Coordinates of C-alpha atoms in Angstrom, one line a residue:
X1 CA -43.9 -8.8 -37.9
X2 CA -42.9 -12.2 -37.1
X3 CA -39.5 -13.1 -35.4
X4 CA -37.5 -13.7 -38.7
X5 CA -38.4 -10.5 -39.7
X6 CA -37.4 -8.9 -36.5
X7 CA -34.2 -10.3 -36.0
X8 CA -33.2 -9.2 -39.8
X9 CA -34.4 -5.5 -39.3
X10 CA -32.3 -5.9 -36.0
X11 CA -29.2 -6.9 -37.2
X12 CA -29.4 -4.4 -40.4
X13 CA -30.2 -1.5 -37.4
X14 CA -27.0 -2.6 -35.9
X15 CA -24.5 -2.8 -38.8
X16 CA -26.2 0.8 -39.9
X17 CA -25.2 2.3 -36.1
X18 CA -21.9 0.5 -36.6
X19 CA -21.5 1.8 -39.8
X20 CA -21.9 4.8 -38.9
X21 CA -19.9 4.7 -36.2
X22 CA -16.4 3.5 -37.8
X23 CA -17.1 6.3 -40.1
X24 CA -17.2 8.7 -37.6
X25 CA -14.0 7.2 -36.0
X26 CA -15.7 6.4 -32.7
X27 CA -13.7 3.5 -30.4
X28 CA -14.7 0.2 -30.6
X29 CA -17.0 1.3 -33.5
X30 CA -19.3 -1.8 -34.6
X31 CA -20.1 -2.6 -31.2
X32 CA -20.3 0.7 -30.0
X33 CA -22.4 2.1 -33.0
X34 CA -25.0 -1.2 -32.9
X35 CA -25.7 -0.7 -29.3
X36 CA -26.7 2.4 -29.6
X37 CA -28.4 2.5 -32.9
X38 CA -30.8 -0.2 -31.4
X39 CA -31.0 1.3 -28.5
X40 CA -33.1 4.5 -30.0
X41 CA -35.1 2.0 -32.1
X42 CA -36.0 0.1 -29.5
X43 CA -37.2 3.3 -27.5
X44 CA -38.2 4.6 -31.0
X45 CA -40.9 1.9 -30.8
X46 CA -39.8 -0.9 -32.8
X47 CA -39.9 -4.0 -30.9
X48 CA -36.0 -5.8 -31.9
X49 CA -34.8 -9.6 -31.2
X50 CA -32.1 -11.1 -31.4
X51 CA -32.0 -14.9 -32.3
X52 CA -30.8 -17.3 -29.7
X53 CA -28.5 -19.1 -31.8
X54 CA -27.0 -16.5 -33.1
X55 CA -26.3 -15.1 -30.0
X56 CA -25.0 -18.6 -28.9
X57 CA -22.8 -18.9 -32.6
X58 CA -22.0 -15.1 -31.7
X59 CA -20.2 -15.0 -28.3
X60 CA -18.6 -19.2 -29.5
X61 CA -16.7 -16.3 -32.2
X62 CA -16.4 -13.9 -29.4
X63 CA -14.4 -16.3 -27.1
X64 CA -12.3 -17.5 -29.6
X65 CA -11.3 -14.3 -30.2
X66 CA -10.8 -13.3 -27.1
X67 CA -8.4 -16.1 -26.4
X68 CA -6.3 -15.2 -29.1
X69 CA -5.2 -12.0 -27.4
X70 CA -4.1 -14.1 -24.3
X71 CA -0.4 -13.4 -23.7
X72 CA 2.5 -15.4 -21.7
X73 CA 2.6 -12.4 -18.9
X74 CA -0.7 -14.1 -18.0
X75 CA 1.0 -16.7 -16.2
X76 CA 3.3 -14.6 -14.3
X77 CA 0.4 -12.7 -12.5
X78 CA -1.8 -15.4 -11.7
X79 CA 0.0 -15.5 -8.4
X80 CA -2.1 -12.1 -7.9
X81 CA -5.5 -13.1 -8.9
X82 CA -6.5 -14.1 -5.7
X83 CA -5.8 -10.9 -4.1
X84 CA -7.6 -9.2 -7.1
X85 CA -10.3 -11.4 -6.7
X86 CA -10.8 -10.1 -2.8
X87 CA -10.8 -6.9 -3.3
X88 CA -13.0 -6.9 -6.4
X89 CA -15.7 -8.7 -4.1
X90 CA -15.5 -6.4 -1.4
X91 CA -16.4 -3.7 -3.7
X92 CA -19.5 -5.6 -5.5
X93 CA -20.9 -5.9 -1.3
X94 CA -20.5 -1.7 -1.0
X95 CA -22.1 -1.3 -4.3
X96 CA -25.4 -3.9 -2.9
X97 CA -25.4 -1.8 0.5
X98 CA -24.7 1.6 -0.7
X99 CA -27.2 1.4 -3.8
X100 CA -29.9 0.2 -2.0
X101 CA -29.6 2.5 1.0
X102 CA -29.7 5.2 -1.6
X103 CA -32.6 3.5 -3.7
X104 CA -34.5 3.0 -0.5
X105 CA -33.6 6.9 1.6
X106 CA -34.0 9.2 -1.2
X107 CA -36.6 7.6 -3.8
X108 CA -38.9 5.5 -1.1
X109 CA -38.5 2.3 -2.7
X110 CA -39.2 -0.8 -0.6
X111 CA -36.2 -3.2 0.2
X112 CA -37.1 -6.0 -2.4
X113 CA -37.1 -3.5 -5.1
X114 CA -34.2 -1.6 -4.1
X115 CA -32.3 -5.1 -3.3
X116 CA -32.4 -6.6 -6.7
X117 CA -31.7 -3.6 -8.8
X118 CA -28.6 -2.6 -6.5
X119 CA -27.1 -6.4 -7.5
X120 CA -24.5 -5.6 -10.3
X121 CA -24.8 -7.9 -12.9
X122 CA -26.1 -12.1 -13.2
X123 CA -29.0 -10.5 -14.3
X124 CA -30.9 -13.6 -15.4
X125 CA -30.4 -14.5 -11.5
X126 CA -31.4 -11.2 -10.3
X127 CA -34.8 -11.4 -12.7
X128 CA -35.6 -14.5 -12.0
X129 CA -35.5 -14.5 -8.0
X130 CA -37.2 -11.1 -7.8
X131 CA -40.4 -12.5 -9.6
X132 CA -40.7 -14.4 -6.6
X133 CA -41.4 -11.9 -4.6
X134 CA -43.0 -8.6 -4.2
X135 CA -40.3 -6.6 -6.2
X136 CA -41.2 -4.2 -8.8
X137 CA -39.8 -5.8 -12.2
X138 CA -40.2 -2.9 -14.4
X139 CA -37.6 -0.9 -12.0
X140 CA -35.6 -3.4 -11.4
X141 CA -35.2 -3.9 -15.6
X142 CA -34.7 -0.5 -16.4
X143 CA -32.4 0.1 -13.7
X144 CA -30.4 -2.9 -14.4
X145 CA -30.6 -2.5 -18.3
X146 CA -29.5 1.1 -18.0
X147 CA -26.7 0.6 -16.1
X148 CA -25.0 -2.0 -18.7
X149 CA -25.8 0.6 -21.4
X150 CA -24.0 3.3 -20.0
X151 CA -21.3 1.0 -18.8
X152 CA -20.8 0.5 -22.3
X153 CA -21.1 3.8 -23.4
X154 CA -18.8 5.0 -20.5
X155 CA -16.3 2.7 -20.7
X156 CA -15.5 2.3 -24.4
X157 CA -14.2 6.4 -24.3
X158 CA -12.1 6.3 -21.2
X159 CA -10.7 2.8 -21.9
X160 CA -9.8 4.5 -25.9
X161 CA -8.2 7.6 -23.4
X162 CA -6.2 5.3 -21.0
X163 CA -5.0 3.5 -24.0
X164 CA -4.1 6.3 -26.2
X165 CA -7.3 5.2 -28.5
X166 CA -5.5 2.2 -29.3
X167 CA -8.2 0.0 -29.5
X168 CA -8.1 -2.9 -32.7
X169 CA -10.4 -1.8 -35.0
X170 CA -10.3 -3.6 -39.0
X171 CA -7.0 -4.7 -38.1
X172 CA -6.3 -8.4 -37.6
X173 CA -5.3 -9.2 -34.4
X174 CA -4.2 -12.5 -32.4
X175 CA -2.1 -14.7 -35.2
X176 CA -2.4 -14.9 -38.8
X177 CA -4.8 -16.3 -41.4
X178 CA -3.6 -19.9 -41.0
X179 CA -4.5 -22.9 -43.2
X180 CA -8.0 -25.4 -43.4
X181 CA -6.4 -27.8 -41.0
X182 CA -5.4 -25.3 -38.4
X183 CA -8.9 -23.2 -38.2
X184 CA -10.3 -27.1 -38.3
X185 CA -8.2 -27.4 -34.8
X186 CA -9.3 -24.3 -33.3
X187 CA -13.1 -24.8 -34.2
X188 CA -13.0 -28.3 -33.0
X189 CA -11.2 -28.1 -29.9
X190 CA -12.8 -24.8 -29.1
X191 CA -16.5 -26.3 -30.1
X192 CA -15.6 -29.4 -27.3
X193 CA -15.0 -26.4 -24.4
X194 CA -17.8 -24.5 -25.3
X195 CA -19.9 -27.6 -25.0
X196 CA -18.2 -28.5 -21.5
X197 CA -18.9 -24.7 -20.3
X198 CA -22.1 -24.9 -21.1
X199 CA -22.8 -28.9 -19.9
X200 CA -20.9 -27.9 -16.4
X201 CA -23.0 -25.0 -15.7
X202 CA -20.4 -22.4 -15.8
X203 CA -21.5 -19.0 -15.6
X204 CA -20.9 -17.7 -18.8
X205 CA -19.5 -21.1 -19.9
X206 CA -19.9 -21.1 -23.8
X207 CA -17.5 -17.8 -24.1
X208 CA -15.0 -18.7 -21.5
X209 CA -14.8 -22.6 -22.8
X210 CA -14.1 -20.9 -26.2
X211 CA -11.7 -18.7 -25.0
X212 CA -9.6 -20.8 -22.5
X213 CA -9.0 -23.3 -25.4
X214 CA -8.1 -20.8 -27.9
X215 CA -5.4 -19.7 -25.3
X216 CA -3.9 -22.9 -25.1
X217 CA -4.1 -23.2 -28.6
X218 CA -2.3 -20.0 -29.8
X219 CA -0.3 -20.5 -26.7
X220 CA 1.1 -23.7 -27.6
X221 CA 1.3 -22.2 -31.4
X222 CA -0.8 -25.6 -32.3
X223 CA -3.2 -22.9 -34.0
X224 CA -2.0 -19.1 -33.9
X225 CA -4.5 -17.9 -36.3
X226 CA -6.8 -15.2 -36.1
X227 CA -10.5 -14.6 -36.8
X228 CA -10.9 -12.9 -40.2
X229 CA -12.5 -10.0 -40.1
X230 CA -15.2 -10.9 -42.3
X231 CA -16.3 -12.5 -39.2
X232 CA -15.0 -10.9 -36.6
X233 CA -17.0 -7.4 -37.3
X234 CA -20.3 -9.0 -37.6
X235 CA -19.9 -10.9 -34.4
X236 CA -19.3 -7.5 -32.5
X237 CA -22.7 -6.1 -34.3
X238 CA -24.4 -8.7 -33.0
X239 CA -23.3 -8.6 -29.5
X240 CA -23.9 -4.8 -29.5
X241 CA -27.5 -5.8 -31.3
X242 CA -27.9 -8.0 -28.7
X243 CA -27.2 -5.6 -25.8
X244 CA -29.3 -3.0 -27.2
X245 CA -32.2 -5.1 -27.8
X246 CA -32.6 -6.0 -24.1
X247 CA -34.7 -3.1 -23.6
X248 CA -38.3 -2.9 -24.7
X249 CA -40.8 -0.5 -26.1
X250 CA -42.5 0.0 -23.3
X251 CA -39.9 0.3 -20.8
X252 CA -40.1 3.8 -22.9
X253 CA -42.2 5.8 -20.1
X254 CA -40.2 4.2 -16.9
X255 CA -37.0 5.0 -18.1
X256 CA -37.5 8.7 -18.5
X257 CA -39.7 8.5 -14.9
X258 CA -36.5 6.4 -13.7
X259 CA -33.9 8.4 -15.0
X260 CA -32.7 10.1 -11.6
X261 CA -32.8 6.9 -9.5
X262 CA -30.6 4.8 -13.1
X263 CA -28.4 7.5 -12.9
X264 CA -27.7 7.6 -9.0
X265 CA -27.2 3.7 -9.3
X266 CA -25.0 4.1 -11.8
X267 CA -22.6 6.5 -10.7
X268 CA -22.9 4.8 -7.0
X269 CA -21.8 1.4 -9.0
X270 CA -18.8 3.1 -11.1
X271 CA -17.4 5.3 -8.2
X272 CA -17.3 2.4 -5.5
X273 CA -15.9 -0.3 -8.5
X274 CA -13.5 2.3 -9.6
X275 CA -12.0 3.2 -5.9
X276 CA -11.6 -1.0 -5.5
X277 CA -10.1 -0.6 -8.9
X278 CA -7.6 2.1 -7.5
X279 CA -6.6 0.1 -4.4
X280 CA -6.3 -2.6 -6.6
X281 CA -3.8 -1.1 -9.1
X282 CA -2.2 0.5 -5.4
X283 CA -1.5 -2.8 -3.9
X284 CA -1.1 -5.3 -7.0
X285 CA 0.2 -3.1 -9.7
X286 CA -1.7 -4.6 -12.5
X287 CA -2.4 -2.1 -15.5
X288 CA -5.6 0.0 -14.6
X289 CA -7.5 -0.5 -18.1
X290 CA -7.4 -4.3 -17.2
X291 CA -8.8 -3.8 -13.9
X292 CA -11.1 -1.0 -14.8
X293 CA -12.7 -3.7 -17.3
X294 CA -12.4 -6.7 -14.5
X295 CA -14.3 -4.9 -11.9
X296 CA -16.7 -2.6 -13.8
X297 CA -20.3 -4.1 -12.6
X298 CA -21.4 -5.0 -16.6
X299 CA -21.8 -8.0 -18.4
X300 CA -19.2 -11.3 -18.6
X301 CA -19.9 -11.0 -22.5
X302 CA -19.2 -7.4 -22.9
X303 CA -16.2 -6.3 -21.0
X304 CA -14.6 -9.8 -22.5
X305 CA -14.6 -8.0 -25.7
X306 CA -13.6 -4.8 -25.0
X307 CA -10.5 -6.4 -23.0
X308 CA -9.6 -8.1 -26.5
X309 CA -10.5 -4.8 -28.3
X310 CA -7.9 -2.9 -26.5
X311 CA -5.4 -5.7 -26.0
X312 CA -6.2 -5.8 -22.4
X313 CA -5.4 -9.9 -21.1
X314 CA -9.1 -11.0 -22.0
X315 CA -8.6 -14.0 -19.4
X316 CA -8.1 -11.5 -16.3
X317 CA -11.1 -10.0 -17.2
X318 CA -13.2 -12.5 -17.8
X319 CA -12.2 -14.5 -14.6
X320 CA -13.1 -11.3 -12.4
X321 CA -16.6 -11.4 -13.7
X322 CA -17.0 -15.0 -13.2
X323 CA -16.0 -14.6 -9.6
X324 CA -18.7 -12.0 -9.4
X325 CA -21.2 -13.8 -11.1
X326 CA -20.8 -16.7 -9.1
X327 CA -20.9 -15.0 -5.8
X328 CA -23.9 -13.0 -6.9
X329 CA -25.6 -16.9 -7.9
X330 CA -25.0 -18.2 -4.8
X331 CA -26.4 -15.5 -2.7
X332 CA -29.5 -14.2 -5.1
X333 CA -31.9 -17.8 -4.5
X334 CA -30.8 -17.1 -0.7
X335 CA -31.8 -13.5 -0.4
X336 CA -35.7 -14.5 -2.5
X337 CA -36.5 -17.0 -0.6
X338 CA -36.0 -14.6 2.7
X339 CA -38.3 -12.0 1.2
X340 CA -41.8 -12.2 1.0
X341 CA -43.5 -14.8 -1.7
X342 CA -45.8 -13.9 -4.3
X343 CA -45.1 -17.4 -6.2
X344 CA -45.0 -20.9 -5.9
X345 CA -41.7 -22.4 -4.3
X346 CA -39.2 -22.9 -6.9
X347 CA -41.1 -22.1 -9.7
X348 CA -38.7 -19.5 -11.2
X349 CA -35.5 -20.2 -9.2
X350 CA -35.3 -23.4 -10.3
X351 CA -36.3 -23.4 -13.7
X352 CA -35.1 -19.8 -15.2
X353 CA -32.3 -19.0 -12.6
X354 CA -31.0 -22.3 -13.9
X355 CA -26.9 -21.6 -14.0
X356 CA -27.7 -23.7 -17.3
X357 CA -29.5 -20.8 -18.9
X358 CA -26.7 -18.3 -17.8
X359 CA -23.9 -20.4 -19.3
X360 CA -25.0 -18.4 -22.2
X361 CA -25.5 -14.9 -21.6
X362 CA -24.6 -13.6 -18.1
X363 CA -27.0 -10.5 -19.0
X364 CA -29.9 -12.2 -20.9
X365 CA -33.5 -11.3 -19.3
X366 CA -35.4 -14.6 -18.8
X367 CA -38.2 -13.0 -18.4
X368 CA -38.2 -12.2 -22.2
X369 CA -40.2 -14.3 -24.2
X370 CA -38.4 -16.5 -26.6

């Protein structure tokens, strides 16, 4: 099969599982419902793709979207973010130590291993500097991999409890359907940030230069309108597609061999982020769904979208995980070039750990063929 013919049996998996899944009334359907449905063809046995630039065209949609739920109380807690920001980081370093003592003490796994797959999230960093040394990939994959599925999958229920299952689902959300010249505004000026995000090297910079200018720009009230749902619902089938389709057929075996150990690094990942969360909400008193999102240790992409999805200040969350990513980008070509080498110098760091390659996808596997 070649790789137009994957990508269409992908996306037609996807809308099937979201179809399925605003039928059956689940939260955050189309996303939801797509993951999942490619999720158990990918383990099925099908090998799935998504397309780069439809991913790309995919989260520009997302982030404009996103910005559109951007409200005016967003300025009056800036004064907080710092704060937020602290105590969000301390929890991503007892998440690293914790997991790792626990990956290392109860299933013998050797410190390169157990380092990489305890990092939560920047996952193209994480990949690509753990090649270069003596790491086992396939763990550190499935681990990693599993842990943003059930993030997903955990998330999307309790945030639809917290929120009295409010999340926006066929309903059109963040301004009206505006004329030509106005959606001519918001693609253009939207188009020009993405670009800049991705030019600057800003971790995750195509979805958050689409969504900061289409905060200004329903802000301002230049261009208040929304993204039809026409589009709008196949974006978030293709995000879920493209979540799903990380995996691999023949990650099949390790999973089920790595259950325990996913399992463990998952609920060591989501108790430590949630008890930062709780001092958090303690000391700053900023909604909890908001920081439940902002801390969780999943994708940039994501969490961005489930923030808009339950009308949860998609810039708060989005900046959180930026933090994150950057602290984890910083530190990740540090910590492989202090373990053991199995590489040439700079081989991988330099040319797949690129921040350039992550302005796209915080949670893309560069190790995947293209």
């Amino acid at each position: 099969m070649n790789r137009y013919a994957q990508a269409g049996l992908t996306i037609a998996i996807g809308a099937l599982g979201g179809s399925v899944a605003a039928f059956a009334g689940l939260p955050v359907a189309w996303l939801l419902g797509a993951t999942m449905a490619v999720v158990v063809a990918t383990l099925s046995g099908l090998t799935l793709r998504v397309p780069d630039r439809l991913r790309d065209a995919t989260f520009f949609v997302l982030g404009i979207q996103a910005g559109s739920g951007v409200t005016p109380e967003v300025v009056n807690q800036l004064a907080l973010w710092p704060l937020s920001f602290a105590i969000q980081m301390v929890g991503v370093a007892l998440i690293v130590v914790a997991t790792k003592v626990f990956l290392e003490r109860v299933f013998g796994w050797d410190r390169e291993t157990a380092l990489f797959a305890s990092l939560p999230g920047a996952m193209s960093f994480v990949l690509a500097a753990a090649s270069e040394t003596r790491a086992d990939m396939t763990r550190i994959v499935v681990v990693q991999s599993t842990r943003l599925l059930l993030l997903i999958g955990a998330l999307t229920p309790l945030l639809a409890w917290l929120e009295g299952a409010n999340a926006i689902e066929g309903s059109l959300r963040g301004g009206v359907i505006g004329t030509p010249l106005q959606y001519a505004i918001l693609a253009g000026l939207c188009a020009l940030c993405a670009w800049i995000g991705v030019r600057s090297r800003l971790p995750g910079g195509l979805i958050l230069g689409a969504l900061f200018a289409s905060a200004f720009l329903h802000g301002t009230e230049i261009a208040p309108v929304a993204v039809p749902n026409w589009i709008a619902i196949p974006a978030l089938v293709v995000l879920g597609c493209s979540i799903g389709a990380r995996l691999r057929p023949e990650h099949r075996s390790a999973m089920a061999e790595l259950l325990t150990a996913s399992l463990g690094a998952f609920a060591i990942g989501l108790g430590l982020s949630g008890l930062a969360g709780l001092v958090a909400f303690a000391l700053l008193g900023i909604a909890f769904g908001k920081i439940a999102l902002a801390y969780a240790p999943g994708a940039l992409e994501a969490l961005t979208v489930l923030a808009f999805q339950f009308n949860l200040d998609p810039a708060y969350v989005a900046a959180h995980h930026v933090v994150r990513f950057v602290g984890l980008a910083l530190i990740v070509p540090i910590l492989a070039r202090r373990l053991p080498r199995t590489r040439s110098e700079g081989s991988v760091v330099r040319k797949e750990a690129a921040p350039a390659a992550s302005a796209r996808d915080t949670e893309d596997d560069p190790t995947r063929e293209p």
